[in-house]
């Protein structure tokens, strides 16, 4: 029974840890499917986290914080769009720039506004998103097996967790069942064809980037307003890059993205849980090994040893209407 | 990348437009300084004085510049071949392993002038090998080099943390770093050069790596513009199709360019490790690899430009430290913003102001613009 409880706990933290990855991964899905590479997921999450925590603590409202996180994150996505769509700059260079501007400005502004060494003030109850107890969770807690699964694993998460998982089918529906999604995917494969059909490539890509900005904003807000009660400098700590890895691992598909993020979240949760304690068969596994796993797996996938990851064909190429 | 616009005179192309881009980056940075309630002009004065006002400041500026010359050259060599090496950070970090092994083995027996060449070879070799795998995967398997090098940055960081909290840490020590090197692995300082000009230096880590960096800058110039290999690299960077048609082996050129890039990134390690800290510690690269991207873009991928850009960033680092003393609202992270803005305006938005400049030139002398065919001399 102890092992069962431990497994439920690891899975519970897997869910919590994979949510920001999932949101960022879906964000990347929209922009990359539209043919815009986005290395700047990390930076957009970071500004989202900062703006969310800062606004929530100043305006004493979690919802206003979330709104501000989305707004600022979308603004950064628009900078990326301005550079890489309007001015046809190098998308990777632009993404790298956004990451630096985000990393520096969140610390500088945080220090200037709150004077707490780059942190924002600790969020009070009501300024952050609390866990939601699903109906009947407390009643079934004593039921063997299913009780803990329902009350520990599924219940008690914040609204943003449920939002993230609801976004998976929604993103699938938008991308594969709507006209907007069809055009968005087309613009990532063959923008000239979309242009010939009389649809603006630039405007379509901008809309894709707005979706990206919204989702990275929510991801950032989750980090600073759910997982942590306030903003801490560099709190994304490479999650944007892991999300990028997950996106490749998922071969640019929403449902796969969820499983990839859950896998990477699980590795993270297991690394935290197993710190120092030996595993059966393999013995003691260094924490760093578990932390490096997502990257190693992605490289192996990219090398074509586990299936083949084929990116959208027009990805990374600015669209030029006439030569 | 061919430019879609008409031709400008060379001085405008290589001087004016980068200058405009840079100025805009610094003006935006000025607004950020204003946003935190400080005077941007006073900040600029403190910054420049902190970097060049005293002998010690100059020495520190050049010490930081040394590191950035290496990483800037590393990014530039790959970029000439059309490859974006974002993995400079990781290649430098893992090269610390090579330097550590050489220094820990020989620092008791050999003098520095024997340890140094060995360490150079070790650093370059480890950096090159770390770049080899992404290069091979790009060339043979078509995996995007940007993604693989990012992944390799994280893998390198994990390996180094694992080694520095474990096998490389001396027994009984708590700090995650190697033991301090002895005299045999300490590089001589170059501060006397600045003292020749009458300036006083208290203690600054400027060391012989600065000279090595300048030599490397010259060698990179030689490689890119004066050798067949460099010509092939530039051809491939300009048009992979043309290179293939000319019989240049894609695999060979990608792997060689990335290994040179990795070797240069690895050599960066020598400067802070053997010249300053005398040990290998966690996160000793601290973002210098990423600064290299900004330096390379700002220097327009030319070694002379890179050396100048590296000195500018050295100035920002040294002056930024002084700035943090004088203006408590501003910390060194201001540099990170400036770095980002430079990458944005000198890199991604590099053509933003070009049409306006061209319109301006056209209004002065209509014949200079539009009449000639595009000669395709893009960045």
XYZ file of C-alpha atoms in Angstrom:
702
model
C 0.000 0.000 0.000
C 2.899 2.347 0.716
C 4.234 1.810 -2.770
C 0.804 2.555 -4.183
C 0.612 5.834 -2.252
C 4.124 6.713 -3.416
C 3.184 6.049 -7.030
C 0.078 8.221 -6.695
C 2.209 10.984 -5.226
C 4.792 10.767 -8.015
C 2.040 10.846 -10.628
C 0.449 13.785 -8.855
C 3.673 15.785 -9.034
C 4.127 14.566 -12.615
C 0.883 16.342 -13.478
C 1.908 19.493 -11.647
C 5.349 19.584 -13.277
C 4.151 18.809 -16.769
C 1.521 21.557 -16.923
C 3.890 24.428 -17.748
C 5.645 22.189 -20.288
C 2.323 21.254 -21.836
C 1.097 24.841 -22.158
C 4.411 25.997 -23.629
C 4.523 22.981 -25.913
C 1.041 23.690 -27.283
C 2.096 27.323 -27.678
C 5.044 26.218 -29.765
C 2.737 23.924 -31.713
C 0.677 26.855 -33.006
C 3.637 28.937 -34.129
C 5.711 26.110 -35.585
C 2.739 24.650 -37.418
C 2.349 28.098 -38.985
C 5.973 28.010 -40.098
C 7.489 30.272 -37.443
C 10.210 28.676 -35.308
C 10.033 29.859 -31.764
C 13.108 29.529 -29.560
C 11.587 32.314 -27.486
C 9.050 30.165 -25.606
C 11.308 30.364 -22.583
C 11.421 34.158 -22.615
C 7.697 34.563 -23.168
C 6.946 32.239 -20.258
C 9.329 34.223 -18.096
C 7.740 37.606 -18.849
C 4.326 35.992 -18.395
C 5.355 34.694 -14.979
C 6.715 38.075 -13.966
C 3.806 40.134 -15.282
C 1.294 37.743 -13.721
C 2.831 37.739 -10.255
C 3.535 41.484 -10.322
C 0.028 42.430 -11.441
C -1.632 39.975 -9.063
C 0.227 41.307 -6.055
C -0.344 44.960 -6.965
C -3.986 44.638 -7.978
C -4.833 41.880 -5.481
C -6.515 39.710 -8.063
C -5.410 36.423 -9.523
C -7.547 36.932 -12.621
C -6.082 40.357 -13.377
C -2.658 38.812 -12.924
C -3.458 36.104 -15.435
C -4.776 38.733 -17.843
C -1.600 40.774 -17.542
C 0.566 37.666 -18.004
C -1.247 36.912 -21.256
C -1.098 40.519 -22.427
C 2.656 40.909 -21.924
C 3.410 37.480 -23.310
C 1.389 38.258 -26.443
C 3.247 41.578 -26.747
C 6.548 39.678 -26.796
C 5.116 37.269 -29.348
C 4.281 40.294 -31.475
C 7.889 41.508 -31.278
C 8.892 38.096 -32.578
C 6.302 38.450 -35.326
C 7.397 41.964 -36.205
C 11.001 40.834 -36.602
C 10.426 37.495 -38.274
C 7.213 38.009 -40.261
C 7.138 41.696 -41.163
C 10.878 42.223 -41.493
C 11.694 38.647 -42.491
C 14.526 38.462 -39.973
C 16.074 35.230 -38.826
C 13.487 33.573 -36.581
C 16.047 31.895 -34.381
C 18.017 35.074 -33.839
C 14.806 36.865 -32.942
C 13.833 34.150 -30.476
C 17.251 34.254 -28.814
C 16.936 38.035 -28.508
C 13.535 37.689 -26.840
C 14.929 35.240 -24.307
C 17.680 37.662 -23.313
C 15.401 40.691 -23.124
C 13.000 38.685 -20.973
C 15.718 37.345 -18.660
C 17.241 40.777 -18.107
C 14.145 42.942 -17.921
C 12.256 40.760 -15.443
C 15.153 41.019 -12.987
C 15.784 44.735 -13.519
C 12.125 45.748 -13.355
C 11.425 43.388 -10.462
C 14.283 44.881 -8.481
C 13.285 48.455 -9.367
C 9.615 48.009 -8.520
C 9.677 45.659 -5.537
C 13.293 45.829 -4.224
C 13.347 42.185 -3.192
C 16.337 41.019 -5.172
C 14.348 40.429 -8.365
C 11.452 38.679 -6.633
C 7.901 39.870 -6.539
C 6.141 40.028 -3.150
C 4.791 36.699 -1.916
C 1.263 36.297 -3.188
C -1.521 36.325 -0.586
C -4.539 34.021 -0.715
C -6.885 35.334 -3.393
C -3.956 36.619 -5.425
C -3.043 33.170 -6.613
C -5.013 30.303 -8.054
C -5.987 27.839 -5.337
C -6.599 24.148 -5.782
C -10.117 23.082 -6.671
C -11.586 20.183 -4.729
C -13.635 18.152 -7.175
C -17.137 17.181 -5.937
C -17.082 14.194 -3.659
C -13.284 14.049 -3.428
C -13.286 14.006 0.342
C -16.085 11.464 0.495
C -14.321 8.827 -1.602
C -10.887 9.305 -0.046
C -11.236 6.106 1.987
C -12.242 3.923 -0.968
C -9.285 1.650 -1.770
C -7.359 2.262 -5.018
C -9.906 4.480 -6.769
C -10.327 6.769 -3.763
C -6.739 8.093 -3.628
C -6.585 8.249 -7.425
C -9.638 10.487 -7.533
C -8.969 12.615 -4.469
C -5.193 12.936 -4.746
C -4.417 12.621 -8.422
C -7.411 14.187 -10.159
C -8.795 16.530 -7.550
C -7.117 19.430 -5.793
C -5.372 21.055 -8.756
C -5.763 24.658 -9.726
C -8.028 25.737 -12.569
C -4.984 26.266 -14.820
C -4.106 22.570 -14.639
C -7.537 21.574 -15.909
C -7.302 24.354 -18.483
C -3.964 22.986 -19.756
C -5.317 19.486 -20.246
C -8.545 20.815 -21.784
C -6.381 22.720 -24.252
C -5.077 19.459 -25.719
C -8.324 18.364 -27.419
C -9.143 21.997 -28.090
C -5.836 22.584 -29.888
C -6.414 19.383 -31.853
C -9.906 20.550 -32.801
C -8.687 24.005 -33.825
C -5.761 22.734 -35.849
C -7.399 19.770 -37.536
C -11.122 20.521 -37.644
C -11.480 24.238 -38.329
C -10.847 26.353 -41.399
C -8.420 28.492 -39.415
C -6.462 25.389 -38.441
C -6.332 24.074 -41.973
C -5.005 27.396 -43.222
C -2.576 27.620 -40.336
C -1.108 24.231 -41.147
C -1.053 25.073 -44.840
C 0.891 28.247 -44.201
C 3.488 26.188 -42.399
C 3.827 23.752 -45.269
C 3.338 25.841 -48.381
C 2.721 29.541 -47.792
C 2.756 30.334 -51.513
C -0.320 28.148 -52.030
C -2.147 29.914 -49.210
C -1.178 33.250 -50.686
C -2.467 32.207 -54.096
C -5.808 31.401 -52.490
C -6.023 35.047 -51.499
C -5.293 34.603 -47.787
C -2.744 36.851 -46.107
C 0.247 34.774 -44.995
C 1.484 37.475 -42.631
C -1.860 37.977 -40.870
C -2.337 34.235 -40.488
C 1.104 33.848 -38.955
C 0.466 36.777 -36.657
C -2.722 35.104 -35.448
C -0.804 31.894 -34.815
C 1.690 33.877 -32.757
C -1.146 35.443 -30.760
C -2.253 31.905 -29.823
C 1.357 31.178 -28.858
C 1.519 34.286 -26.718
C -1.720 33.480 -24.903
C -0.569 29.962 -24.055
C 2.939 30.954 -22.930
C 1.307 33.662 -20.826
C -0.844 31.068 -19.065
C 2.208 28.829 -18.677
C 4.110 31.683 -17.034
C 1.180 32.542 -14.790
C 1.032 28.899 -13.711
C 4.695 28.995 -12.687
C 4.506 32.159 -10.624
C 0.902 32.040 -9.371
C 0.238 28.336 -8.832
C 3.454 26.367 -8.526
C 5.211 29.156 -6.650
C 3.635 31.974 -4.679
C 5.456 34.742 -6.524
C 8.039 35.403 -9.196
C 11.644 34.318 -8.684
C 14.310 35.320 -11.165
C 14.979 32.851 -13.987
C 12.150 30.698 -12.673
C 11.499 29.075 -16.066
C 14.922 27.394 -15.731
C 14.986 25.924 -19.220
C 11.354 24.734 -19.268
C 10.810 26.576 -22.542
C 13.562 24.518 -24.112
C 12.216 21.275 -22.661
C 8.829 22.231 -24.151
C 10.558 22.722 -27.478
C 12.123 19.297 -27.098
C 8.723 17.844 -26.216
C 7.237 19.433 -29.321
C 9.789 17.696 -31.510
C 9.367 14.513 -29.532
C 5.626 14.748 -30.188
C 6.258 15.260 -33.889
C 4.186 18.457 -33.846
C 0.943 16.752 -32.796
C -1.208 17.913 -29.842
C -2.076 14.572 -28.237
C 1.483 13.316 -28.609
C 2.576 16.611 -27.073
C 0.592 15.805 -23.958
C 2.230 12.407 -23.597
C 5.688 13.828 -24.268
C 5.159 16.506 -21.615
C 3.835 13.944 -19.143
C 6.905 11.790 -19.804
C 9.297 14.689 -19.268
C 7.293 15.786 -16.233
C 7.493 12.262 -14.869
C 11.276 12.184 -15.313
C 11.472 15.439 -13.384
C 9.152 14.188 -10.636
C 11.072 10.923 -10.358
C 14.382 12.798 -10.191
C 13.099 14.891 -7.296
C 11.582 11.887 -5.536
C 14.551 9.571 -5.981
C 17.221 12.052 -4.997
C 19.974 9.888 -3.615
C 17.880 6.790 -2.999
C 18.818 3.658 -4.943
C 16.557 2.057 -7.535
C 16.023 -1.686 -7.891
C 18.205 -3.351 -10.563
C 20.124 -0.246 -11.751
C 21.203 0.972 -8.317
C 21.755 4.624 -7.546
C 20.983 6.946 -10.444
C 22.550 10.429 -10.369
C 19.978 13.234 -10.369
C 21.780 14.901 -13.259
C 21.234 11.813 -15.363
C 17.469 12.047 -14.905
C 17.566 15.771 -15.602
C 19.458 15.257 -18.833
C 17.086 12.517 -20.018
C 14.589 14.738 -21.907
C 17.415 16.294 -23.902
C 19.113 12.989 -24.606
C 15.835 11.409 -25.701
C 15.126 14.340 -28.011
C 18.561 14.143 -29.604
C 18.107 10.416 -30.164
C 14.720 11.074 -31.716
C 16.128 13.842 -33.885
C 18.848 11.503 -35.027
C 16.094 9.335 -36.407
C 16.589 6.360 -34.123
C 13.025 6.438 -32.720
C 10.885 7.196 -35.737
C 11.476 10.346 -37.706
C 10.633 13.885 -36.649
C 9.653 15.867 -39.720
C 9.101 19.547 -39.014
C 6.605 21.702 -40.948
C 8.170 22.248 -44.347
C 8.149 26.054 -44.403
C 9.380 26.320 -40.801
C 12.064 28.929 -40.283
C 11.738 30.394 -43.768
C 10.431 33.951 -44.009
C 7.787 34.271 -46.700
C 8.703 36.513 -49.610
C 5.789 37.267 -51.876
C 7.811 38.228 -54.947
C 11.412 37.741 -55.909
C 20.881 35.455 -47.854
C 20.662 37.851 -50.757
C 19.496 41.335 -50.064
C 16.265 42.239 -51.765
C 17.305 45.887 -52.006
C 19.477 47.981 -54.271
C 23.151 48.505 -53.540
C 24.537 50.935 -51.006
C 28.132 52.140 -50.868
C 30.310 49.838 -48.776
C 30.850 52.339 -45.963
C 27.106 52.670 -45.516
C 26.588 48.923 -45.685
C 29.300 48.016 -43.185
C 29.446 51.194 -41.141
C 26.292 53.264 -41.202
C 23.610 50.597 -41.001
C 25.217 48.628 -38.140
C 25.730 51.941 -36.365
C 22.063 52.858 -36.740
C 21.004 49.401 -35.516
C 23.299 49.630 -32.506
C 22.182 53.154 -31.664
C 18.561 52.063 -31.661
C 19.424 49.150 -29.364
C 21.125 51.523 -26.938
C 18.313 54.087 -27.144
C 15.809 51.391 -26.189
C 18.139 50.305 -23.375
C 18.159 53.967 -22.288
C 14.380 53.865 -22.036
C 14.637 50.825 -19.776
C 17.030 52.760 -17.544
C 14.509 55.616 -17.462
C 11.760 53.153 -16.631
C 13.569 52.133 -13.441
C 13.909 55.798 -12.540
C 17.550 56.550 -13.332
C 19.168 58.964 -15.729
C 20.388 57.057 -18.807
C 23.047 59.665 -19.671
C 24.545 59.512 -16.199
C 24.421 55.709 -16.435
C 26.327 55.824 -19.720
C 28.984 58.123 -18.217
C 29.458 55.843 -15.192
C 29.638 52.838 -17.475
C 32.330 54.269 -19.727
C 34.323 55.660 -16.815
C 34.120 52.361 -14.983
C 35.426 50.544 -18.036
C 38.139 52.913 -19.245
C 38.632 55.453 -16.451
C 41.325 53.587 -14.533
C 44.021 51.087 -15.437
C 42.264 48.361 -13.480
C 39.054 49.049 -15.366
C 40.806 48.749 -18.731
C 42.443 45.489 -17.698
C 39.108 44.024 -16.602
C 37.443 45.239 -19.799
C 40.073 43.470 -21.898
C 39.843 40.362 -19.717
C 36.113 40.058 -20.414
C 36.708 40.973 -24.054
C 39.127 38.019 -24.375
C 36.368 35.579 -23.471
C 33.941 37.196 -25.893
C 36.444 37.223 -28.772
C 36.647 33.429 -28.522
C 32.899 32.869 -28.333
C 32.204 35.505 -30.996
C 34.665 33.849 -33.382
C 33.103 30.495 -32.601
C 29.628 31.684 -33.569
C 31.000 33.508 -36.618
C 32.879 30.550 -38.101
C 29.737 28.416 -37.964
C 27.629 31.278 -39.311
C 29.880 31.679 -42.347
C 28.976 28.095 -43.155
C 25.289 28.875 -42.721
C 25.073 27.080 -39.358
C 23.714 28.693 -36.217
C 25.855 27.325 -33.406
C 23.823 28.153 -30.332
C 25.826 25.520 -28.457
C 28.912 27.657 -27.845
C 27.918 27.808 -24.194
C 27.884 24.043 -23.787
C 31.023 23.473 -25.855
C 32.887 25.925 -23.640
C 31.453 24.416 -20.465
C 32.428 20.844 -21.331
C 35.862 22.019 -22.486
C 36.394 22.935 -18.853
C 36.687 19.199 -18.318
C 39.658 18.964 -20.695
C 41.384 21.942 -19.118
C 40.737 20.558 -15.640
C 42.270 17.197 -16.490
C 45.403 18.781 -17.994
C 45.845 21.299 -15.209
C 45.222 18.847 -12.380
C 47.666 16.378 -13.924
C 50.549 18.682 -14.812
C 50.348 21.717 -12.545
C 52.788 20.238 -10.042
C 55.377 19.070 -12.564
C 55.391 21.356 -15.592
C 55.922 25.114 -15.870
C 52.982 27.188 -17.216
C 54.476 27.532 -20.708
C 54.300 23.760 -21.112
C 50.928 23.310 -19.428
C 49.378 26.089 -21.506
C 49.832 24.496 -24.973
C 48.583 21.178 -23.604
C 45.563 22.907 -22.118
C 44.895 24.730 -25.404
C 44.898 21.418 -27.256
C 42.700 19.767 -24.617
C 40.196 22.623 -24.530
C 39.977 22.835 -28.309
C 39.708 19.070 -28.697
C 36.938 18.629 -26.139
C 35.004 21.623 -27.514
C 35.385 20.309 -31.066
C 34.231 16.822 -30.083
C 31.178 18.228 -28.337
C 30.306 20.075 -31.543
C 31.026 17.015 -33.670
C 27.917 15.074 -32.672
C 25.385 17.801 -33.565
C 27.380 18.458 -36.744
C 27.276 14.796 -37.709
C 23.556 14.590 -36.976
C 22.938 17.704 -39.084
C 25.036 16.472 -41.973
C 23.976 12.836 -42.028
C 20.583 12.763 -40.373
C 19.254 16.224 -41.107
C 18.518 16.989 -37.447
C 18.303 20.735 -37.021
C 21.603 21.983 -35.600
C 19.947 24.713 -33.534
C 17.807 22.225 -31.635
C 20.564 19.657 -31.145
C 23.076 22.239 -29.930
C 20.525 23.607 -27.452
C 19.978 20.070 -26.171
C 23.744 19.592 -25.960
C 24.055 22.721 -23.837
C 21.798 21.147 -21.243
C 23.470 17.762 -21.492
C 26.872 19.409 -21.037
C 25.585 21.261 -17.990
C 24.272 18.024 -16.457
C 27.558 16.226 -17.054
C 29.619 19.045 -15.602
C 27.417 19.358 -12.513
C 27.620 15.604 -12.027
C 31.435 15.673 -12.297
C 31.920 18.778 -10.166
C 29.803 17.589 -7.265
C 31.317 14.122 -7.589
C 34.564 12.847 -9.099
C 36.298 16.210 -9.694
C 35.604 17.601 -6.249
C 38.465 17.144 -3.766
C 37.552 14.927 -0.815
C 36.362 16.820 2.219
C 35.361 19.908 0.267
C 31.808 21.178 0.090
C 32.136 23.622 -2.805
C 31.244 22.102 -6.193
C 34.569 22.845 -7.892
C 37.975 21.301 -8.520
C 40.888 21.980 -6.216
C 42.796 25.162 -6.929
C 45.524 24.809 -9.529
C 49.132 25.320 -8.500
C 51.621 27.667 -10.138
C 52.185 25.305 -13.057
C 48.697 26.021 -14.368
C 48.512 29.749 -13.668
C 48.862 31.995 -16.674
C 51.017 35.115 -16.423
C 49.216 38.434 -16.296
C 49.466 41.079 -18.983
C 48.750 44.015 -16.719
C 52.271 45.365 -17.242
C 51.332 46.310 -20.810
C 48.740 48.729 -19.525
C 51.123 49.880 -16.821
C 53.611 50.810 -19.557
C 51.194 53.592 -20.441
C 51.407 54.931 -16.914
C 48.139 53.550 -15.556
C 48.111 51.805 -12.171
C 46.553 48.414 -11.736
C 45.663 46.925 -8.382
C 44.789 43.415 -9.409
C 43.133 42.397 -12.620
C 42.941 39.023 -14.344
C 44.055 40.149 -17.815
C 46.386 37.391 -19.024
C 48.146 35.890 -22.037
C 44.866 34.466 -23.328
C 44.193 37.944 -24.688
C 47.118 37.512 -27.088
C 45.922 34.021 -27.960
C 42.494 35.477 -28.755
C 44.010 38.058 -31.102
C 46.053 35.354 -32.829
C 42.910 33.279 -33.223
C 41.055 36.264 -34.692
C 43.819 36.612 -37.274
C 43.776 32.877 -38.036
C 40.008 32.926 -38.476
C 40.351 35.827 -40.928
C 43.016 33.828 -42.763
C 40.814 30.744 -42.789
C 37.624 32.414 -43.976
C 39.006 34.768 -46.619
C 42.354 33.347 -47.656
C 41.996 29.570 -47.815
C 40.175 27.127 -50.034
C 38.424 25.655 -46.999
C 37.108 29.066 -45.986
C 35.923 29.693 -49.514
C 34.074 26.391 -49.480
C 32.524 27.237 -46.131
C 31.308 30.609 -47.363
C 29.998 29.025 -50.534
C 28.045 26.498 -48.543
C 26.753 29.211 -46.229
C 25.616 31.328 -49.145
C 24.009 28.580 -51.148
C 24.150 24.910 -50.215
C 22.866 24.074 -53.692
C 25.713 25.905 -55.417
C 28.193 24.225 -53.084
C 26.787 20.801 -53.896
C 26.916 21.607 -57.605
C 30.550 22.658 -57.235
C 31.370 19.278 -55.745
C 31.880 20.434 -52.168
C 31.116 17.621 -49.743
C 28.246 18.736 -47.540
C 29.098 16.364 -44.705
C 32.757 17.306 -44.667
C 32.212 21.059 -44.696
C 29.523 21.013 -41.979
C 31.599 18.820 -39.703
C 34.791 20.814 -40.188
C 33.079 24.167 -39.671
C 31.330 22.991 -36.522
C 34.489 21.429 -35.105
C 36.444 24.639 -35.632
C 33.587 26.517 -34.046
C 33.558 24.122 -31.103
C 37.328 24.337 -30.714
C 37.175 28.134 -30.526
C 34.358 27.891 -28.006
C 36.437 25.466 -25.962
C 39.464 27.759 -25.919
C 37.351 30.405 -24.237
C 37.621 28.266 -21.111
C 41.358 28.966 -20.748
C 40.785 32.622 -19.970
C 38.605 32.410 -16.847
C 39.869 29.014 -15.668
C 43.651 29.293 -16.033
C 43.891 33.061 -16.110
C 41.601 34.050 -13.273
C 39.880 31.528 -10.982
C 42.513 28.775 -11.135
C 39.836 26.121 -10.748
C 36.854 24.777 -12.659
C 33.630 25.682 -10.885
C 29.950 25.196 -11.620
C 28.636 27.533 -14.317
C 31.985 29.221 -14.899
C 30.958 30.062 -18.475
C 28.000 32.062 -17.132
C 26.438 33.013 -20.439
C 29.604 34.004 -22.308
C 28.644 31.596 -25.079
C 25.403 33.456 -25.633
C 27.195 36.799 -25.551
C 29.174 35.375 -28.456
C 26.003 35.427 -30.562
C 25.562 39.141 -29.936
C 29.276 39.800 -30.509
C 29.341 37.895 -33.787
C 26.218 39.615 -35.100
C 27.458 43.011 -34.044
C 30.868 42.410 -35.558
C 29.136 41.388 -38.792
C 30.971 38.035 -38.651
C 34.323 39.679 -39.431
C 37.211 39.090 -36.973
C 38.028 42.810 -36.761
C 34.400 43.621 -36.058
C 34.266 40.785 -33.536
C 37.302 42.063 -31.621
C 35.758 45.538 -31.484
C 32.354 44.183 -30.486
C 33.985 41.988 -27.833
C 35.737 45.023 -26.369
C 32.403 46.864 -26.345
C 30.800 43.982 -24.460
C 33.828 43.769 -22.166
C 33.216 47.423 -21.453
C 29.552 46.737 -20.720
C 30.474 43.940 -18.330
C 33.141 45.886 -16.472
C 31.261 49.213 -16.564
C 28.065 47.392 -15.640
C 29.690 46.155 -12.445
C 30.601 49.754 -11.551
C 27.117 50.880 -12.495
C 25.592 48.426 -10.037
C 27.601 50.143 -7.248
C 26.527 53.647 -8.204
C 22.910 52.974 -9.112
C 21.351 50.364 -6.839
C 18.304 50.042 -9.095
C 20.493 48.742 -11.897
C 22.270 45.447 -11.611
C 24.518 43.655 -14.018
C 21.459 42.094 -15.575
C 21.073 45.344 -17.482
C 23.780 43.902 -19.733
C 21.531 40.958 -20.520
C 18.858 43.355 -21.763
C 21.382 45.269 -23.861
C 22.655 41.976 -25.227
C 19.117 40.976 -26.180
C 18.434 44.337 -27.804
C 21.677 44.149 -29.775
C 20.762 40.667 -31.016
C 17.276 41.914 -31.907
C 18.278 45.065 -33.759
C 21.627 44.009 -35.217
C 20.451 40.478 -35.959
C 16.764 39.849 -36.481
C 15.828 43.403 -37.488
C 19.035 44.078 -39.386
C 17.207 45.212 -42.520
C 14.590 47.331 -40.782
C 16.241 50.682 -41.464
C 17.806 49.779 -44.773
C 14.943 50.976 -47.014
C 14.956 54.365 -45.259
C 18.716 54.727 -45.613
C 18.433 53.795 -49.247
C 15.659 56.322 -49.803
C 17.879 58.938 -48.186
C 20.817 58.055 -50.422
C 18.542 58.069 -53.441
C 17.395 61.579 -52.672
C 21.019 62.769 -52.629
C 22.145 61.046 -55.802
C 19.494 59.194 -57.739
C 22.038 57.355 -59.848
C 23.583 55.531 -56.879
C 20.462 53.541 -56.150
C 18.277 51.402 -58.277
C 20.254 51.811 -61.461
C 22.724 49.037 -60.751
C 21.748 45.451 -60.574
C 21.706 43.819 -57.153
C 25.139 42.429 -56.576
C 23.986 40.179 -53.801
C 26.555 41.175 -51.205
C 24.392 40.318 -48.224
C 25.419 39.628 -44.685
